[in-house]
Coordinates of C-alpha atoms in Angstrom, one line a residue:
M1 CA 175.7 78.1 157.4
S2 CA 172.3 79.8 157.5
I3 CA 170.9 83.2 156.7
I4 CA 167.8 84.5 158.6
L5 CA 165.4 86.4 156.3
T6 CA 162.3 88.3 157.2
R7 CA 159.3 87.9 154.9
T8 CA 158.1 91.2 153.5
P9 CA 154.3 91.4 153.3
S10 CA 152.5 93.7 151.0
Q11 CA 151.5 96.7 153.2
E12 CA 148.5 97.3 151.0
A13 CA 147.3 93.7 151.3
S14 CA 147.9 93.8 155.1
N15 CA 145.9 96.9 155.5
T16 CA 143.1 95.5 153.3
L17 CA 142.9 92.4 155.5
S18 CA 143.0 94.4 158.7
A19 CA 140.2 96.6 157.4
A20 CA 138.2 93.4 156.8
G21 CA 138.3 92.6 160.5
I22 CA 141.3 90.3 160.6
H23 CA 143.7 90.6 163.5
P24 CA 146.6 93.0 162.5
V25 CA 149.3 90.4 163.1
L26 CA 147.4 87.7 161.3
S27 CA 146.9 90.2 158.5
R28 CA 150.6 90.7 158.3
L29 CA 151.2 86.9 158.3
Y30 CA 148.6 86.3 155.6
A31 CA 149.9 89.1 153.4
A32 CA 153.4 87.7 153.6
R33 CA 152.0 84.4 152.2
G34 CA 150.4 86.1 149.2
I35 CA 146.9 86.6 150.5
R36 CA 145.4 89.9 149.3
Q37 CA 141.7 89.6 150.0
R38 CA 139.6 88.1 152.7
A39 CA 137.8 86.0 150.1
E40 CA 141.1 84.0 149.7
L41 CA 140.5 82.8 153.3
D42 CA 137.1 81.4 152.5
Y43 CA 137.5 77.7 153.3
S44 CA 133.8 76.7 152.8
L45 CA 133.3 73.9 150.3
K46 CA 131.4 76.2 148.0
A47 CA 134.6 78.0 147.4
L48 CA 136.3 74.9 145.8
L49 CA 137.3 75.3 142.2
P50 CA 134.7 73.8 139.9
Y51 CA 135.3 70.2 138.9
R52 CA 134.5 70.9 135.3
L53 CA 137.8 72.8 134.9
L54 CA 139.6 69.4 135.0
K55 CA 140.2 68.1 131.5
N56 CA 138.3 64.9 130.7
I57 CA 136.5 64.8 134.0
D58 CA 133.0 64.9 132.4
A59 CA 133.9 62.1 130.1
M60 CA 135.3 60.0 133.0
A61 CA 132.2 60.7 135.1
E62 CA 129.9 59.5 132.2
R63 CA 132.0 56.4 131.7
L64 CA 131.9 55.5 135.4
A65 CA 128.1 56.2 135.6
Q66 CA 127.6 53.8 132.7
A67 CA 129.9 51.2 134.5
I68 CA 127.9 51.5 137.7
A69 CA 124.6 51.2 135.9
G70 CA 125.9 48.1 134.1
K71 CA 127.4 46.5 137.2
E72 CA 130.9 46.4 135.6
K73 CA 133.6 45.4 138.0
L74 CA 135.9 48.3 138.9
L75 CA 139.4 47.7 140.2
I76 CA 141.5 50.4 141.9
V77 CA 145.3 50.2 141.4
A78 CA 146.8 52.3 144.1
D79 CA 150.3 53.7 144.9
Y80 CA 152.1 52.6 148.1
D81 CA 152.4 55.9 149.9
A82 CA 150.0 57.8 152.1
D83 CA 148.6 59.8 149.2
G84 CA 148.0 56.6 147.2
A85 CA 146.5 54.8 150.3
T86 CA 144.0 57.6 151.1
A87 CA 143.2 58.0 147.4
C88 CA 142.4 54.3 147.3
A89 CA 140.2 54.6 150.4
V90 CA 138.4 57.5 148.8
A91 CA 137.9 55.6 145.6
V92 CA 136.7 52.4 147.2
K93 CA 134.3 54.1 149.7
G94 CA 133.1 56.8 147.4
L95 CA 132.4 54.5 144.4
A96 CA 130.7 51.9 146.7
A97 CA 128.5 54.6 148.1
L98 CA 127.5 55.5 144.5
G99 CA 126.6 51.9 143.8
A100 CA 129.7 50.5 142.2
V101 CA 131.1 47.0 142.3
V102 CA 134.7 47.9 143.4
D103 CA 137.8 46.3 144.7
F104 CA 141.5 47.3 144.9
I105 CA 145.0 46.1 144.7
V106 CA 148.2 47.9 145.6
P107 CA 151.7 46.9 144.3
N108 CA 154.2 45.7 146.8
R109 CA 157.1 48.1 146.0
F110 CA 159.7 45.4 146.5
E111 CA 158.1 43.0 144.0
Y112 CA 156.5 45.3 141.4
G113 CA 157.8 48.8 141.8
Y114 CA 155.8 51.9 141.1
G115 CA 152.7 52.4 138.9
L116 CA 150.5 50.4 136.5
S117 CA 153.2 48.1 135.1
P118 CA 152.5 45.2 132.7
E119 CA 153.2 42.9 135.7
I120 CA 150.5 44.6 137.8
V121 CA 148.1 44.4 134.9
A122 CA 148.7 40.6 134.8
L123 CA 148.0 40.5 138.6
A124 CA 144.9 42.7 138.2
A125 CA 143.6 40.5 135.4
Q126 CA 143.3 37.6 137.8
L127 CA 140.4 39.5 139.4
S128 CA 138.6 39.9 136.0
P129 CA 137.9 43.7 136.2
G130 CA 136.0 45.5 133.4
I131 CA 137.8 48.8 134.2
I132 CA 141.1 49.6 136.1
I133 CA 141.2 52.9 137.8
T134 CA 144.6 54.2 138.8
V135 CA 144.9 56.5 141.8
D136 CA 148.0 58.6 142.4
N137 CA 149.8 56.9 139.5
G138 CA 149.3 56.0 135.8
I139 CA 150.4 59.2 134.0
A140 CA 153.6 57.4 133.0
S141 CA 152.2 53.9 132.6
V142 CA 152.3 53.7 128.8
A143 CA 153.3 50.0 128.7
G144 CA 150.9 49.1 131.5
V145 CA 147.9 50.6 129.7
E146 CA 148.9 48.8 126.4
E147 CA 149.0 45.5 128.3
A148 CA 145.6 46.2 129.7
K149 CA 144.2 46.9 126.3
K150 CA 145.6 43.6 125.0
R151 CA 143.7 41.9 127.8
G152 CA 140.5 43.7 127.0
I153 CA 140.6 45.8 130.2
E154 CA 139.8 49.5 130.0
V155 CA 142.0 51.9 132.0
L156 CA 141.0 55.2 133.6
V157 CA 143.9 57.2 134.9
T158 CA 143.6 59.6 137.9
D159 CA 146.9 61.1 138.8
H160 CA 148.7 64.3 139.7
H161 CA 152.3 63.6 138.8
L162 CA 154.1 65.4 136.0
P163 CA 153.7 63.7 132.6
G164 CA 156.5 62.4 130.5
D165 CA 156.9 63.0 126.8
T166 CA 154.4 60.3 126.0
L167 CA 151.0 59.9 127.6
P168 CA 149.2 56.5 128.0
D169 CA 146.4 55.8 125.6
A170 CA 143.6 56.2 128.2
L171 CA 141.1 58.6 129.6
I172 CA 143.2 60.8 132.0
V173 CA 142.2 63.2 134.8
N174 CA 145.3 65.0 136.0
P175 CA 145.6 68.8 136.5
N176 CA 149.2 68.6 135.2
Q177 CA 148.4 66.9 131.9
P178 CA 148.8 69.1 128.8
G179 CA 145.8 71.2 128.0
C180 CA 144.2 71.0 131.5
E181 CA 143.1 74.5 132.6
F182 CA 142.4 73.6 136.2
P183 CA 144.0 76.6 138.1
S184 CA 145.4 74.5 140.9
K185 CA 148.2 72.3 139.7
N186 CA 148.8 71.2 143.4
L187 CA 146.0 68.7 143.9
A188 CA 147.3 65.5 145.5
G189 CA 146.3 62.2 144.1
V190 CA 143.6 61.9 146.7
G191 CA 142.3 65.3 145.8
V192 CA 142.0 64.3 142.1
M193 CA 140.0 61.2 143.0
F194 CA 137.7 63.3 145.3
Y195 CA 137.1 65.6 142.3
V196 CA 136.3 62.6 140.1
L197 CA 133.7 61.5 142.6
M198 CA 132.1 65.0 142.7
A199 CA 131.8 64.9 138.9
L200 CA 130.4 61.4 139.0
R201 CA 127.8 62.2 141.6
A202 CA 126.7 65.2 139.6
R203 CA 126.4 63.1 136.4
M204 CA 124.4 60.4 138.2
R205 CA 122.2 63.1 139.6
E206 CA 121.5 64.4 136.1
R207 CA 120.7 60.8 135.0
G208 CA 118.2 60.4 137.8
D209 CA 120.1 57.6 139.4
F210 CA 119.4 58.6 143.0
A211 CA 116.2 57.9 144.9
A212 CA 114.9 60.9 146.7
G213 CA 117.2 61.7 149.7
H214 CA 119.6 58.8 148.9
E215 CA 122.4 60.9 147.4
P216 CA 125.7 60.1 149.2
N217 CA 127.5 62.9 151.2
L218 CA 131.0 63.0 149.7
A219 CA 132.1 65.4 152.5
E220 CA 132.3 62.2 154.7
L221 CA 135.5 61.4 152.8
L222 CA 137.3 64.6 153.6
D223 CA 139.2 63.2 156.5
Y224 CA 141.0 60.9 154.0
V225 CA 141.5 63.8 151.6
A226 CA 143.1 66.0 154.3
L227 CA 145.4 63.2 155.5
G228 CA 146.6 62.4 152.0
T229 CA 147.0 66.0 150.9
V230 CA 149.2 67.0 153.9
S231 CA 151.2 63.7 153.9
D232 CA 152.1 64.2 150.2
V233 CA 153.6 67.6 151.0
V234 CA 151.8 69.3 148.0
R235 CA 151.5 73.1 148.1
L236 CA 148.6 74.2 150.2
D237 CA 147.1 76.8 147.9
Q238 CA 143.6 78.0 148.7
N239 CA 141.9 75.0 147.1
N240 CA 144.0 72.5 149.0
R241 CA 143.5 74.5 152.2
I242 CA 139.7 74.2 151.7
L243 CA 140.0 70.4 151.5
V244 CA 142.4 70.2 154.4
E245 CA 140.4 72.6 156.6
N246 CA 137.2 70.7 156.1
G247 CA 138.8 67.3 156.7
I248 CA 140.4 68.5 159.9
K249 CA 137.1 69.9 161.1
R250 CA 135.6 66.5 160.8
M251 CA 138.4 65.0 162.8
R252 CA 138.0 67.6 165.6
A253 CA 134.3 66.9 165.7
G254 CA 134.9 63.1 165.9
R255 CA 133.3 62.4 162.5
M256 CA 136.2 60.5 161.0
A257 CA 136.8 57.0 159.8
P258 CA 137.6 54.5 162.5
G259 CA 141.0 53.8 161.0
I260 CA 142.0 57.5 161.2
A261 CA 140.7 57.7 164.8
A262 CA 142.8 54.7 165.6
L263 CA 145.9 56.3 164.1
F264 CA 145.4 59.3 166.4
R265 CA 145.2 57.0 169.4
V266 CA 148.3 54.9 168.7
A267 CA 150.2 58.1 168.0
G268 CA 149.2 59.6 171.3
R269 CA 147.6 62.6 169.7
A270 CA 144.2 64.2 170.5
S271 CA 141.9 64.2 167.4
H272 CA 139.7 66.9 169.0
K273 CA 142.5 69.4 168.4
A274 CA 143.9 67.9 165.2
T275 CA 146.4 70.0 163.2
T276 CA 148.3 69.7 160.0
F277 CA 151.3 68.8 162.1
D278 CA 149.5 65.7 163.4
L279 CA 148.7 64.6 159.8
G280 CA 152.1 65.2 158.4
F281 CA 154.3 64.1 161.2
T282 CA 152.4 61.5 163.2
L283 CA 149.6 59.9 161.2
G284 CA 151.2 60.1 157.8
P285 CA 154.5 58.4 158.8
R286 CA 152.6 55.5 160.4
L287 CA 150.6 55.0 157.2
N288 CA 153.7 55.3 155.0
A289 CA 155.6 52.8 157.1
A290 CA 153.4 50.0 155.6
G291 CA 154.5 50.8 152.1
R292 CA 158.1 51.3 153.1
L293 CA 158.7 48.1 155.0
D294 CA 155.8 45.7 154.2
D295 CA 152.7 46.1 152.1
M296 CA 150.5 49.1 151.9
S297 CA 147.4 46.9 151.8
V298 CA 147.8 46.9 155.6
G299 CA 147.5 50.7 155.6
I300 CA 144.5 50.7 153.2
A301 CA 142.8 48.1 155.3
C302 CA 143.2 50.3 158.4
L303 CA 141.7 53.3 156.5
L304 CA 138.8 51.1 155.3
A305 CA 138.2 49.4 158.7
S306 CA 134.5 49.3 159.5
D307 CA 134.8 49.1 163.3
D308 CA 137.0 50.4 166.1
E309 CA 138.3 47.0 167.1
Q310 CA 139.6 46.1 163.6
A311 CA 140.9 49.6 163.2
A312 CA 142.8 49.5 166.5
R313 CA 144.5 46.2 165.6
L314 CA 145.6 47.5 162.1
A315 CA 146.7 50.8 163.5
G316 CA 148.8 48.9 166.1
E317 CA 150.5 47.0 163.2
L318 CA 151.2 50.3 161.5
D319 CA 152.7 51.8 164.7
H320 CA 154.9 48.7 165.1
L321 CA 156.1 49.1 161.5
N322 CA 156.8 52.8 162.1
R323 CA 159.0 52.0 165.1
E324 CA 160.9 49.5 163.0
R325 CA 161.3 52.1 160.2
R326 CA 162.7 54.6 162.7
T327 CA 165.4 52.1 163.8
I328 CA 166.4 51.2 160.3
E329 CA 166.4 54.9 159.3
A330 CA 168.6 55.8 162.3
G331 CA 171.2 53.2 161.3
M332 CA 171.2 54.2 157.7
Q333 CA 171.6 57.8 158.6
E334 CA 174.5 57.1 160.9
E335 CA 176.2 55.0 158.1
A336 CA 175.5 57.8 155.5
L337 CA 177.2 60.4 157.7
A338 CA 180.2 58.1 158.2
G339 CA 180.4 57.7 154.5
L340 CA 180.4 61.4 154.0
S341 CA 183.4 61.8 156.4
A342 CA 185.7 61.3 153.4
I343 CA 184.3 64.3 151.5
D344 CA 183.3 67.8 152.5
P345 CA 179.6 68.3 151.5
A346 CA 180.2 72.0 151.3
D347 CA 182.5 71.4 148.3
R348 CA 179.6 69.7 146.4
Y349 CA 176.3 70.9 144.9
T350 CA 174.7 67.4 145.3
L351 CA 174.9 64.3 147.4
A352 CA 174.4 60.7 146.0
L353 CA 175.0 57.8 148.4
Y354 CA 174.6 54.0 148.2
R355 CA 175.3 50.9 150.3
D356 CA 174.4 47.4 149.3
D357 CA 172.7 46.7 152.7
W358 CA 170.5 49.7 152.8
H359 CA 166.7 49.3 152.9
Q360 CA 164.9 50.3 149.7
G361 CA 161.8 51.5 151.6
V362 CA 163.6 54.0 153.8
V363 CA 166.0 55.7 151.3
G364 CA 163.6 58.6 150.7
I365 CA 163.4 59.5 154.4
V366 CA 167.2 59.3 154.8
A367 CA 167.6 61.5 151.7
S368 CA 165.3 64.0 153.3
R369 CA 167.2 64.0 156.6
L370 CA 170.6 64.5 154.8
K371 CA 169.1 67.3 152.6
E372 CA 167.9 69.1 155.7
R373 CA 171.3 68.7 157.3
F374 CA 173.5 69.8 154.4
H375 CA 171.1 71.8 152.3
R376 CA 172.0 69.9 149.1
P377 CA 169.9 68.0 146.6
T378 CA 170.3 64.5 147.9
I379 CA 169.7 61.0 146.4
V380 CA 170.1 57.9 148.5
F381 CA 170.2 54.5 146.7
A382 CA 169.5 50.9 147.9
P383 CA 169.8 47.5 146.0
G384 CA 167.0 46.8 143.5
D385 CA 166.6 44.0 141.0
A386 CA 169.7 42.1 139.9
G387 CA 172.4 44.5 139.1
Q388 CA 170.3 47.6 139.6
I389 CA 169.9 50.1 142.4
K390 CA 166.9 52.3 143.2
G391 CA 167.2 55.8 144.5
S392 CA 164.9 58.3 146.1
G393 CA 165.8 62.0 146.1
R394 CA 164.9 65.2 147.9
S395 CA 165.7 68.7 146.7
I396 CA 166.1 72.3 147.8
A397 CA 164.3 75.4 146.7
G398 CA 165.3 76.5 143.2
F399 CA 166.3 73.0 142.0
H400 CA 163.6 71.1 140.2
L401 CA 164.6 67.5 140.8
R402 CA 162.6 65.8 138.2
D403 CA 163.7 68.3 135.5
A404 CA 167.3 67.8 136.6
L405 CA 167.0 64.0 136.2
D406 CA 165.3 64.5 132.8
L407 CA 168.4 66.5 131.7
V408 CA 170.7 63.7 132.8
F409 CA 168.4 61.1 131.1
K410 CA 168.6 63.0 127.8
R411 CA 172.3 63.8 127.9
H412 CA 173.4 60.3 128.9
P413 CA 171.1 57.8 127.1
G414 CA 170.8 54.5 129.0
L415 CA 172.3 55.9 132.2
I416 CA 168.9 56.3 134.0
L417 CA 166.8 53.3 133.4
K418 CA 163.6 55.0 134.6
F419 CA 162.6 58.0 136.8
G420 CA 159.7 60.2 137.8
G421 CA 158.5 62.6 140.5
H422 CA 158.1 66.2 141.4
A423 CA 160.2 69.4 141.8
M424 CA 161.1 68.4 145.4
A425 CA 161.1 64.6 145.3
A426 CA 161.8 62.0 142.7
G427 CA 162.8 58.4 142.3
L428 CA 165.0 56.6 139.7
T429 CA 166.7 53.3 138.8
L430 CA 170.3 52.8 137.6
D431 CA 172.7 50.0 136.9
E432 CA 174.8 49.7 140.0
L433 CA 178.0 49.8 138.0
R434 CA 177.1 53.2 136.6
L435 CA 176.5 55.0 139.9
D436 CA 179.8 57.0 139.7
E437 CA 178.9 58.1 136.2
F438 CA 175.5 59.2 137.4
T439 CA 176.9 61.0 140.4
Q440 CA 179.1 63.1 138.2
A441 CA 176.4 63.8 135.6
F442 CA 174.0 64.9 138.4
E443 CA 176.6 67.1 139.9
T444 CA 177.3 68.7 136.5
V445 CA 173.6 69.5 136.0
A446 CA 173.4 71.0 139.5
H447 CA 176.3 73.3 138.7
E448 CA 174.4 74.6 135.7
L449 CA 171.0 75.0 137.4
L450 CA 172.0 76.3 140.9
D451 CA 173.6 79.5 141.9
P452 CA 176.1 79.1 144.8
S453 CA 174.0 81.4 147.0
Q454 CA 171.1 78.9 146.8
L455 CA 173.3 76.4 148.6
T456 CA 173.1 78.5 151.8
R457 CA 170.1 77.7 153.9
Q458 CA 167.7 80.6 154.1
I459 CA 165.5 80.6 157.3
E460 CA 162.4 82.7 156.6
T461 CA 160.7 84.3 159.6
D462 CA 157.8 86.7 160.1
G463 CA 160.0 89.1 162.1
S464 CA 159.3 90.2 165.7
L465 CA 156.1 89.2 167.5
P466 CA 154.6 92.0 169.6
L467 CA 154.7 91.2 173.3
D468 CA 150.9 91.5 173.5
C469 CA 150.7 88.5 171.1
L470 CA 153.1 86.4 173.0
D471 CA 150.2 84.8 174.9
L472 CA 148.1 81.6 175.0
D473 CA 145.1 83.0 173.1
F474 CA 147.2 84.0 170.1
A475 CA 149.1 80.7 170.1
E476 CA 145.7 78.9 170.1
Q477 CA 144.5 81.0 167.2
L478 CA 147.6 80.1 165.2
G479 CA 147.4 76.5 166.1
A480 CA 143.9 76.1 164.9
L481 CA 144.7 77.4 161.4
V482 CA 145.8 75.4 158.3
W483 CA 149.5 75.7 157.6
G484 CA 151.8 73.6 155.5
Q485 CA 153.9 73.3 152.3
G486 CA 153.8 76.7 150.4
F487 CA 151.8 78.2 153.3
P488 CA 154.3 77.9 156.2
A489 CA 153.4 78.1 159.8
P490 CA 154.5 81.4 161.3
A491 CA 158.0 81.6 162.8
F492 CA 159.2 84.7 164.6
C493 CA 162.6 86.2 165.4
D494 CA 163.4 88.1 168.6
R495 CA 166.1 88.6 171.2
F496 CA 165.7 86.9 174.6
R497 CA 167.6 86.8 177.8
V498 CA 168.1 83.2 179.0
L499 CA 167.2 83.0 182.7
S500 CA 167.7 79.3 183.2
Q501 CA 168.3 76.2 181.1
R502 CA 168.6 72.5 181.7
V503 CA 169.0 69.3 179.6
L504 CA 166.0 66.9 179.4
G505 CA 166.5 63.3 178.4
G506 CA 170.1 63.9 177.4
K507 CA 169.0 65.7 174.1
H508 CA 166.6 68.6 174.7
L509 CA 166.9 72.0 176.3
K510 CA 164.2 73.3 178.7
L511 CA 164.6 77.0 179.2
R512 CA 163.1 80.1 180.9
L513 CA 163.4 83.2 178.7
W514 CA 162.9 86.9 179.4
K515 CA 161.7 89.6 177.0
E516 CA 160.6 93.1 177.8
G517 CA 159.8 92.3 181.4
A518 CA 157.9 89.1 180.7
E519 CA 159.0 85.5 181.3
F520 CA 158.3 82.5 179.1
D521 CA 158.8 78.7 179.2
A522 CA 160.7 77.4 176.1
M523 CA 161.9 74.1 174.6
Y524 CA 164.8 73.6 172.1
F525 CA 164.2 70.0 170.9
N526 CA 167.2 67.8 169.8
H527 CA 169.6 70.4 171.1
A528 CA 171.6 69.8 174.3
D529 CA 174.4 72.4 174.0
W530 CA 174.2 75.3 176.4
L531 CA 173.0 78.6 175.0
A532 CA 174.5 82.1 175.7
D533 CA 172.9 84.4 178.2
E534 CA 171.5 86.5 175.4
I535 CA 170.2 84.9 172.2
E536 CA 168.5 85.9 168.9
A537 CA 166.1 83.1 168.3
V538 CA 163.8 81.9 165.5
Y539 CA 160.8 80.4 167.3
Q540 CA 157.2 79.4 167.2
I541 CA 154.6 79.7 169.9
V542 CA 152.3 76.8 170.9
A543 CA 149.5 76.2 173.3
N544 CA 151.0 73.3 175.2
E545 CA 148.6 71.1 177.1
W546 CA 149.9 68.9 180.0
Q547 CA 147.9 67.1 182.6
G548 CA 144.8 69.1 181.8
R549 CA 146.5 72.5 181.9
K550 CA 147.2 74.7 178.9
E551 CA 150.0 77.2 178.9
L552 CA 152.0 79.1 176.3
Q553 CA 155.3 77.6 175.3
I554 CA 158.0 78.9 173.0
Y555 CA 159.6 76.3 170.6
L556 CA 163.1 77.4 169.6
Q557 CA 164.0 76.4 166.0
H558 CA 167.3 78.2 165.3
I559 CA 169.8 80.4 167.2
A560 CA 171.5 83.0 165.2

């Protein structure tokens, strides 16, 4: 069951934006997303929050400047998702441009698991680094940092995940660590590393380390920052929108890394009209497929590829892995739905599923699909180490998944062996024999934290779209803007008459709609059931390009 809600913008903010010269409908859309002044739509790099607001960043910049001057070997330890991969690429390319001796390793999730573990430190030690720099991980690596200290290796932590009760004994840059006054807590791991490079360049400039005219342009790394930020589904506040907007501008202008250009090509997307949709739903999944099924070093190698030929070969490998991932995911999803046939998800607040033949690298995607289908916090488990299972969870609005797992962890000592994550996504490890105990404990916590009304899906729209905006020009305006998590793309709700409809490929509806004397082409993807003659539809408008022609098309998302 779903409820359609209309966002209510501040009329004062909408009027202020309109008075500043912004299109009246765009003013309404922006005001409904919390924008009050035109200055909040300034996406120039000079509008970025100052790096000095990040706790410890000056100290880290000084330490890195010393390390570069002393030719100390730096080793990046990355995470195995798209944010970790892009953060690694930013660190390697940015530090090398600043004169560092730098290399990287990324844990294979199936052998080492997540983060700077003692085992990863042992692996890193074989490369004899002077300093380990974590990207998109490390805030929970207390044991790993201790192991590094025993081996005489210094650790610098750059991360964005929420900290646990104990911090590692290391210099940390993380907007979410205690005492950090950086206003945006939504930086992705790649964004944190980009900020560290900005601080380092400024420190090296103060030290006189650059010859005249030889200071590197860090903006050349923003295509990576945009890809990692969108792929990690962090909230796109103004600071993140600045990073993403400038990264996408580079892509549209053709000034991107060969690896990113190659990912556009294998995905069949045009980089000259790149959007956040492309990053989140076509490039990001291909990059993530490496970490899910194989080894993220393939993805990082693609991002760091120095020429088009090498990039094309590696992007092809990633595309192949992504196709394999889709096949595995489809099978697991079908098996999960079959497993749920014995229960009614509507009678539960949470879902927790496990099979001993499921793939550890795909559980997060399956959890996301089931969460979308049933609108319940969902955790899907697969076999881990001997006797253990590893789960990946996705949540719904109003249910902070990591905090919920923390409650289970504290109330039932020893039940959860380890866990971590965010409000909307988290991972954990259990003993297989205790899955039923965890399922009940998780359900109990959800009953305490969730109101029954929150289990009904709420579809937010921006209300009716005036007929004079149902055109190609306005669709192109919307398509060129940065939308994403916490700053959703506009969706409208109107009544249409269905003039014609037919099924394409056995699973999509192609329609001709009528509204107020005007006719429109429309698509309803992954929906093959016939619609009524009159419909109330939630929809988006897009500038569809086919065989060199652009035309307005309506994408239906939900029928009331």
